[in-house]
PDB file of N, CA and C in Angstrom:
ATOM      1  N   UNK A   1     148.431 157.547 -69.402  1.00 58.00           N
ATOM      2  CA  UNK A   1     148.099 157.209 -68.288  1.00 58.00           C
ATOM      3  C   UNK A   1     148.714 158.646 -67.396  1.00 58.00           C
ATOM      4  N   UNK A   2     147.914 158.827 -66.448  1.00 70.00           N
ATOM      5  CA  UNK A   2     148.184 160.004 -65.604  1.00 70.00           C
ATOM      6  C   UNK A   2     148.931 159.511 -64.481  1.00 70.00           C
ATOM      7  N   UNK A   3     149.719 160.181 -63.846  1.00 86.00           N
ATOM      8  CA  UNK A   3     150.610 160.139 -62.788  1.00 86.00           C
ATOM      9  C   UNK A   3     150.202 161.137 -61.829  1.00 86.00           C
ATOM     10  N   UNK A   4     149.680 160.421 -60.431  1.00 87.00           N
ATOM     11  CA  UNK A   4     149.403 161.658 -59.297  1.00 87.00           C
ATOM     12  C   UNK A   4     150.333 161.923 -58.590  1.00 87.00           C
ATOM     13  N   UNK A   5     150.731 163.486 -58.418  1.00 86.00           N
ATOM     14  CA  UNK A   5     151.720 163.672 -57.440  1.00 86.00           C
ATOM     15  C   UNK A   5     151.043 164.260 -56.421  1.00 86.00           C
ATOM     16  N   UNK A   6     151.533 163.859 -54.995  1.00 87.00           N
ATOM     17  CA  UNK A   6     150.959 164.549 -54.121  1.00 87.00           C
ATOM     18  C   UNK A   6     151.664 165.521 -53.455  1.00 87.00           C
ATOM     19  N   UNK A   7     151.086 166.589 -53.142  1.00 85.00           N
ATOM     20  CA  UNK A   7     151.729 167.754 -52.794  1.00 85.00           C
ATOM     21  C   UNK A   7     150.865 168.698 -51.863  1.00 85.00           C
ATOM     22  N   UNK A   8     151.593 169.154 -50.865  1.00 84.00           N
ATOM     23  CA  UNK A   8     150.908 169.823 -49.635  1.00 84.00           C
ATOM     24  C   UNK A   8     150.720 171.362 -50.093  1.00 84.00           C
ATOM     25  N   UNK A   9     150.672 171.574 -51.428  1.00 78.00           N
ATOM     26  CA  UNK A   9     150.495 173.063 -51.963  1.00 78.00           C
ATOM     27  C   UNK A   9     148.933 172.911 -52.339  1.00 78.00           C
ATOM     28  N   UNK A  10     148.128 173.823 -52.346  1.00 81.00           N
ATOM     29  CA  UNK A  10     146.740 173.803 -52.798  1.00 81.00           C
ATOM     30  C   UNK A  10     146.591 174.661 -53.936  1.00 81.00           C
ATOM     31  N   UNK A  11     147.872 175.273 -54.358  1.00 85.00           N
ATOM     32  CA  UNK A  11     147.849 176.334 -55.559  1.00 85.00           C
ATOM     33  C   UNK A  11     148.296 175.468 -56.645  1.00 85.00           C
ATOM     34  N   UNK A  12     148.901 176.142 -57.638  1.00 87.00           N
ATOM     35  CA  UNK A  12     149.718 175.891 -58.447  1.00 87.00           C
ATOM     36  C   UNK A  12     150.986 176.138 -58.423  1.00 87.00           C
ATOM     37  N   UNK A  13     151.788 176.372 -57.329  1.00 86.00           N
ATOM     38  CA  UNK A  13     153.186 176.460 -57.176  1.00 86.00           C
ATOM     39  C   UNK A  13     153.980 175.084 -57.471  1.00 86.00           C
ATOM     40  N   UNK A  14     153.562 173.979 -57.489  1.00 86.00           N
ATOM     41  CA  UNK A  14     153.642 172.635 -57.957  1.00 86.00           C
ATOM     42  C   UNK A  14     154.223 172.370 -59.166  1.00 86.00           C
ATOM     43  N   UNK A  15     153.898 173.512 -60.279  1.00 91.00           N
ATOM     44  CA  UNK A  15     153.870 173.623 -61.611  1.00 91.00           C
ATOM     45  C   UNK A  15     154.620 174.789 -61.776  1.00 91.00           C
ATOM     46  N   UNK A  16     156.006 175.116 -61.627  1.00 92.00           N
ATOM     47  CA  UNK A  16     156.541 176.459 -61.582  1.00 92.00           C
ATOM     48  C   UNK A  16     156.598 176.962 -63.404  1.00 92.00           C
ATOM     49  N   UNK A  17     156.520 175.960 -64.177  1.00 96.00           N
ATOM     50  CA  UNK A  17     156.371 176.455 -65.583  1.00 96.00           C
ATOM     51  C   UNK A  17     155.077 177.072 -66.136  1.00 96.00           C
ATOM     52  N   UNK A  18     154.019 176.752 -65.500  1.00 95.00           N
ATOM     53  CA  UNK A  18     152.847 177.465 -65.326  1.00 95.00           C
ATOM     54  C   UNK A  18     152.721 178.911 -64.800  1.00 95.00           C
ATOM     55  N   UNK A  19     153.353 178.865 -63.830  1.00 95.00           N
ATOM     56  CA  UNK A  19     153.315 180.159 -62.969  1.00 95.00           C
ATOM     57  C   UNK A  19     154.196 180.980 -63.774  1.00 95.00           C
ATOM     58  N   UNK A  20     155.571 180.368 -64.654  1.00 97.00           N
ATOM     59  CA  UNK A  20     156.428 181.347 -65.657  1.00 97.00           C
ATOM     60  C   UNK A  20     155.379 181.856 -66.448  1.00 97.00           C
ATOM     61  N   UNK A  21     154.678 180.893 -67.284  1.00 97.00           N
ATOM     62  CA  UNK A  21     153.738 181.208 -68.308  1.00 97.00           C
ATOM     63  C   UNK A  21     152.854 182.443 -68.119  1.00 97.00           C
ATOM     64  N   UNK A  22     152.300 182.510 -66.914  1.00 97.00           N
ATOM     65  CA  UNK A  22     151.226 183.189 -66.488  1.00 97.00           C
ATOM     66  C   UNK A  22     151.910 184.731 -66.066  1.00 97.00           C
ATOM     67  N   UNK A  23     153.393 184.736 -65.948  1.00 97.00           N
ATOM     68  CA  UNK A  23     153.991 185.861 -65.624  1.00 97.00           C
ATOM     69  C   UNK A  23     154.253 186.604 -66.883  1.00 97.00           C
ATOM     70  N   UNK A  24     154.453 185.923 -67.796  1.00 97.00           N
ATOM     71  CA  UNK A  24     154.922 186.343 -69.013  1.00 97.00           C
ATOM     72  C   UNK A  24     153.807 187.066 -69.947  1.00 97.00           C
ATOM     73  N   UNK A  25     152.529 186.270 -69.589  1.00 97.00           N
ATOM     74  CA  UNK A  25     151.471 186.926 -70.237  1.00 97.00           C
ATOM     75  C   UNK A  25     150.691 188.543 -69.431  1.00 97.00           C
ATOM     76  N   UNK A  26     151.077 188.241 -68.108  1.00 97.00           N
ATOM     77  CA  UNK A  26     150.837 189.397 -67.097  1.00 97.00           C
ATOM     78  C   UNK A  26     151.874 190.405 -67.704  1.00 97.00           C
ATOM     79  N   UNK A  27     152.916 190.285 -68.307  1.00 96.00           N
ATOM     80  CA  UNK A  27     153.638 191.488 -68.172  1.00 96.00           C
ATOM     81  C   UNK A  27     153.422 192.070 -69.488  1.00 96.00           C
ATOM     82  N   UNK A  28     152.241 191.558 -70.114  1.00 96.00           N
ATOM     83  CA  UNK A  28     151.649 192.486 -71.197  1.00 96.00           C
ATOM     84  C   UNK A  28     150.385 193.566 -70.845  1.00 96.00           C
ATOM     85  N   UNK A  29     149.988 193.344 -69.643  1.00 96.00           N
ATOM     86  CA  UNK A  29     149.130 194.190 -69.200  1.00 96.00           C
ATOM     87  C   UNK A  29     149.086 195.559 -69.544  1.00 96.00           C
ATOM     88  N   UNK A  30     150.312 196.001 -69.580  1.00 96.00           N
ATOM     89  CA  UNK A  30     150.621 197.478 -69.893  1.00 96.00           C
ATOM     90  C   UNK A  30     150.150 197.953 -71.188  1.00 96.00           C
ATOM     91  N   UNK A  31     150.511 196.775 -72.358  1.00 96.00           N
ATOM     92  CA  UNK A  31     150.184 197.175 -73.497  1.00 96.00           C
ATOM     93  C   UNK A  31     148.389 196.605 -73.771  1.00 96.00           C
ATOM     94  N   UNK A  32     147.893 195.854 -73.292  1.00 95.00           N
ATOM     95  CA  UNK A  32     146.471 195.373 -73.047  1.00 95.00           C
ATOM     96  C   UNK A  32     145.858 196.777 -72.744  1.00 95.00           C
ATOM     97  N   UNK A  33     146.070 197.104 -71.499  1.00 96.00           N
ATOM     98  CA  UNK A  33     145.455 198.618 -71.204  1.00 96.00           C
ATOM     99  C   UNK A  33     145.719 199.428 -72.273  1.00 96.00           C
ATOM    100  N   UNK A  34     146.809 199.792 -73.075  1.00 95.00           N
ATOM    101  CA  UNK A  34     147.000 200.824 -73.887  1.00 95.00           C
ATOM    102  C   UNK A  34     145.986 200.584 -75.208  1.00 95.00           C
ATOM    103  N   UNK A  35     146.004 199.314 -75.478  1.00 94.00           N
ATOM    104  CA  UNK A  35     144.952 198.885 -76.660  1.00 94.00           C
ATOM    105  C   UNK A  35     143.653 199.238 -76.124  1.00 94.00           C
ATOM    106  N   UNK A  36     143.215 198.579 -74.957  1.00 95.00           N
ATOM    107  CA  UNK A  36     141.912 198.738 -74.977  1.00 95.00           C
ATOM    108  C   UNK A  36     140.936 199.927 -74.671  1.00 95.00           C
ATOM    109  N   UNK A  37     142.253 200.844 -73.935  1.00 95.00           N
ATOM    110  CA  UNK A  37     141.701 202.332 -73.387  1.00 95.00           C
ATOM    111  C   UNK A  37     141.832 203.194 -74.281  1.00 95.00           C
ATOM    112  N   UNK A  38     142.368 202.843 -75.594  1.00 87.00           N
ATOM    113  CA  UNK A  38     142.764 204.219 -76.499  1.00 87.00           C
ATOM    114  C   UNK A  38     143.837 204.805 -76.147  1.00 87.00           C
ATOM    115  N   UNK A  39     144.858 204.417 -75.768  1.00 90.00           N
ATOM    116  CA  UNK A  39     145.716 205.117 -75.363  1.00 90.00           C
ATOM    117  C   UNK A  39     147.212 204.702 -75.701  1.00 90.00           C
ATOM    118  N   UNK A  40     147.531 205.727 -76.822  1.00 92.00           N
ATOM    119  CA  UNK A  40     148.728 205.307 -77.829  1.00 92.00           C
ATOM    120  C   UNK A  40     149.909 205.950 -77.441  1.00 92.00           C
ATOM    121  N   UNK A  41     150.613 205.023 -76.704  1.00 94.00           N
ATOM    122  CA  UNK A  41     152.043 205.427 -76.031  1.00 94.00           C
ATOM    123  C   UNK A  41     153.133 204.724 -76.809  1.00 94.00           C
ATOM    124  N   UNK A  42     152.712 203.668 -77.451  1.00 95.00           N
ATOM    125  CA  UNK A  42     153.930 203.122 -78.248  1.00 95.00           C
ATOM    126  C   UNK A  42     153.654 202.727 -79.551  1.00 95.00           C
ATOM    127  N   UNK A  43     154.471 202.369 -80.411  1.00 96.00           N
ATOM    128  CA  UNK A  43     154.361 202.462 -81.801  1.00 96.00           C
ATOM    129  C   UNK A  43     153.944 200.901 -81.896  1.00 96.00           C
ATOM    130  N   UNK A  44     153.165 200.517 -83.333  1.00 96.00           N
ATOM    131  CA  UNK A  44     152.539 199.312 -83.551  1.00 96.00           C
ATOM    132  C   UNK A  44     153.655 198.408 -83.742  1.00 96.00           C
ATOM    133  N   UNK A  45     154.851 198.663 -84.439  1.00 98.00           N
ATOM    134  CA  UNK A  45     155.733 197.463 -84.411  1.00 98.00           C
ATOM    135  C   UNK A  45     156.390 196.934 -83.259  1.00 98.00           C
ATOM    136  N   UNK A  46     156.342 198.128 -82.061  1.00 97.00           N
ATOM    137  CA  UNK A  46     156.934 197.537 -80.868  1.00 97.00           C
ATOM    138  C   UNK A  46     155.671 196.392 -80.124  1.00 97.00           C
ATOM    139  N   UNK A  47     154.515 197.215 -80.255  1.00 97.00           N
ATOM    140  CA  UNK A  47     153.289 196.413 -79.544  1.00 97.00           C
ATOM    141  C   UNK A  47     153.356 194.872 -79.985  1.00 97.00           C
ATOM    142  N   UNK A  48     153.161 194.876 -81.610  1.00 97.00           N
ATOM    143  CA  UNK A  48     153.273 193.473 -81.890  1.00 97.00           C
ATOM    144  C   UNK A  48     154.715 192.606 -81.615  1.00 97.00           C
ATOM    145  N   UNK A  49     155.700 193.214 -81.851  1.00 98.00           N
ATOM    146  CA  UNK A  49     157.015 192.491 -81.351  1.00 98.00           C
ATOM    147  C   UNK A  49     156.977 192.015 -79.789  1.00 98.00           C
ATOM    148  N   UNK A  50     156.565 193.047 -78.901  1.00 97.00           N
ATOM    149  CA  UNK A  50     156.689 192.588 -77.845  1.00 97.00           C
ATOM    150  C   UNK A  50     155.749 191.532 -77.185  1.00 97.00           C
ATOM    151  N   UNK A  51     154.492 191.671 -77.730  1.00 97.00           N
ATOM    152  CA  UNK A  51     153.616 190.938 -77.542  1.00 97.00           C
ATOM    153  C   UNK A  51     154.000 189.201 -78.124  1.00 97.00           C
ATOM    154  N   UNK A  52     154.468 189.183 -79.296  1.00 98.00           N
ATOM    155  CA  UNK A  52     155.131 188.153 -79.943  1.00 98.00           C
ATOM    156  C   UNK A  52     156.025 187.325 -79.099  1.00 98.00           C
ATOM    157  N   UNK A  53     156.962 188.324 -78.681  1.00 98.00           N
ATOM    158  CA  UNK A  53     157.702 187.537 -77.617  1.00 98.00           C
ATOM    159  C   UNK A  53     157.374 186.850 -76.253  1.00 98.00           C
ATOM    160  N   UNK A  54     156.553 188.048 -75.611  1.00 97.00           N
ATOM    161  CA  UNK A  54     156.303 187.358 -74.744  1.00 97.00           C
ATOM    162  C   UNK A  54     155.022 185.822 -74.447  1.00 97.00           C
ATOM    163  N   UNK A  55     154.367 186.006 -75.825  1.00 98.00           N
ATOM    164  CA  UNK A  55     153.533 184.912 -76.141  1.00 98.00           C
ATOM    165  C   UNK A  55     154.345 183.992 -76.318  1.00 98.00           C
ATOM    166  N   UNK A  56     155.482 183.822 -77.120  1.00 98.00           N
ATOM    167  CA  UNK A  56     156.225 182.906 -77.464  1.00 98.00           C
ATOM    168  C   UNK A  56     156.781 182.052 -76.343  1.00 98.00           C
ATOM    169  N   UNK A  57     157.340 182.986 -75.274  1.00 98.00           N
ATOM    170  CA  UNK A  57     158.209 182.540 -74.296  1.00 98.00           C
ATOM    171  C   UNK A  57     156.745 181.984 -73.104  1.00 98.00           C
ATOM    172  N   UNK A  58     155.789 182.310 -73.184  1.00 98.00           N
ATOM    173  CA  UNK A  58     154.808 181.560 -72.387  1.00 98.00           C
ATOM    174  C   UNK A  58     154.316 180.150 -73.113  1.00 98.00           C
ATOM    175  N   UNK A  59     154.357 180.028 -74.159  1.00 98.00           N
ATOM    176  CA  UNK A  59     154.098 179.211 -74.770  1.00 98.00           C
ATOM    177  C   UNK A  59     154.962 177.907 -74.808  1.00 98.00           C
ATOM    178  N   UNK A  60     156.343 178.548 -74.746  1.00 98.00           N
ATOM    179  CA  UNK A  60     157.707 177.464 -74.361  1.00 98.00           C
ATOM    180  C   UNK A  60     157.575 176.979 -72.866  1.00 98.00           C
ATOM    181  N   UNK A  61     157.112 177.727 -71.781  1.00 97.00           N
ATOM    182  CA  UNK A  61     156.935 177.271 -70.759  1.00 97.00           C
ATOM    183  C   UNK A  61     155.717 176.280 -70.908  1.00 97.00           C
ATOM    184  N   UNK A  62     154.609 176.531 -71.637  1.00 97.00           N
ATOM    185  CA  UNK A  62     153.428 175.746 -71.410  1.00 97.00           C
ATOM    186  C   UNK A  62     153.774 174.486 -71.926  1.00 97.00           C
ATOM    187  N   UNK A  63     154.575 174.342 -73.093  1.00 98.00           N
ATOM    188  CA  UNK A  63     155.129 173.108 -73.717  1.00 98.00           C
ATOM    189  C   UNK A  63     156.056 172.269 -72.747  1.00 98.00           C
ATOM    190  N   UNK A  64     156.612 172.935 -71.716  1.00 96.00           N
ATOM    191  CA  UNK A  64     157.515 172.212 -70.926  1.00 96.00           C
ATOM    192  C   UNK A  64     156.578 171.186 -69.817  1.00 96.00           C
ATOM    193  N   UNK A  65     155.464 171.653 -69.913  1.00 94.00           N
ATOM    194  CA  UNK A  65     154.473 170.657 -68.704  1.00 94.00           C
ATOM    195  C   UNK A  65     153.859 169.803 -69.206  1.00 94.00           C
ATOM    196  N   UNK A  66     154.101 168.832 -68.535  1.00 91.00           N
ATOM    197  CA  UNK A  66     153.417 167.188 -68.693  1.00 91.00           C
ATOM    198  C   UNK A  66     152.029 167.241 -68.154  1.00 91.00           C
ATOM    199  N   UNK A  67     151.310 167.621 -68.939  1.00 90.00           N
ATOM    200  CA  UNK A  67     149.640 167.676 -68.875  1.00 90.00           C
ATOM    201  C   UNK A  67     148.798 166.502 -68.547  1.00 90.00           C
ATOM    202  N   UNK A  68     149.469 165.572 -68.358  1.00 90.00           N
ATOM    203  CA  UNK A  68     148.995 164.031 -68.081  1.00 90.00           C
ATOM    204  C   UNK A  68     149.243 163.901 -66.419  1.00 90.00           C
ATOM    205  N   UNK A  69     149.740 164.717 -66.040  1.00 89.00           N
ATOM    206  CA  UNK A  69     149.981 164.599 -64.463  1.00 89.00           C
ATOM    207  C   UNK A  69     148.787 165.192 -63.636  1.00 89.00           C
ATOM    208  N   UNK A  70     148.415 164.555 -62.654  1.00 89.00           N
ATOM    209  CA  UNK A  70     147.284 165.045 -62.015  1.00 89.00           C
ATOM    210  C   UNK A  70     147.980 165.374 -60.410  1.00 89.00           C
ATOM    211  N   UNK A  71     147.348 166.471 -59.801  1.00 87.00           N
ATOM    212  CA  UNK A  71     148.257 166.594 -58.422  1.00 87.00           C
ATOM    213  C   UNK A  71     146.956 166.703 -57.511  1.00 87.00           C
ATOM    214  N   UNK A  72     147.585 166.107 -56.362  1.00 87.00           N
ATOM    215  CA  UNK A  72     146.556 165.840 -55.236  1.00 87.00           C
ATOM    216  C   UNK A  72     147.110 166.714 -54.016  1.00 87.00           C
ATOM    217  N   UNK A  73     146.409 167.756 -53.686  1.00 88.00           N
ATOM    218  CA  UNK A  73     146.794 168.153 -52.257  1.00 88.00           C
ATOM    219  C   UNK A  73     146.474 167.338 -50.977  1.00 88.00           C
ATOM    220  N   UNK A  74     147.197 167.153 -50.173  1.00 89.00           N
ATOM    221  CA  UNK A  74     147.557 165.837 -48.919  1.00 89.00           C
ATOM    222  C   UNK A  74     147.723 167.044 -48.079  1.00 89.00           C
ATOM    223  N   UNK A  75     147.252 166.721 -46.736  1.00 83.00           N
ATOM    224  CA  UNK A  75     147.332 167.223 -45.652  1.00 83.00           C
ATOM    225  C   UNK A  75     149.145 167.006 -45.006  1.00 83.00           C
ATOM    226  N   UNK A  76     149.696 168.146 -44.664  1.00 72.00           N
ATOM    227  CA  UNK A  76     151.006 167.795 -44.059  1.00 72.00           C
ATOM    228  C   UNK A  76     151.004 167.429 -42.902  1.00 72.00           C
ATOM    229  N   UNK A  77     151.887 166.369 -42.492  1.00 62.00           N
ATOM    230  CA  UNK A  77     151.691 165.562 -41.583  1.00 62.00           C
ATOM    231  C   UNK A  77     152.910 165.845 -40.566  1.00 62.00           C
ATOM    232  N   UNK A  78     152.885 166.113 -39.253  1.00 59.00           N
ATOM    233  CA  UNK A  78     154.170 166.393 -38.874  1.00 59.00           C
ATOM    234  C   UNK A  78     154.481 165.032 -37.864  1.00 59.00           C
TER     235      UNK A  78
END
């Protein structure tokens, strides 16, 4: 059964683990650019280990999210 959490945020700031996971994935942009644009600046073992580490940390954050919760944006009452 899902739990509805009322929030005045209309984005995903109410789920900090989600934002942290995305930051981990975004930290790999320089490597994805290197891979996608044929720019060889790092050696393969570094690329593989860095990608694995950042993705594992992102998965850890995602594992800490209760995905059964629902979020409802409410107007802030003064």
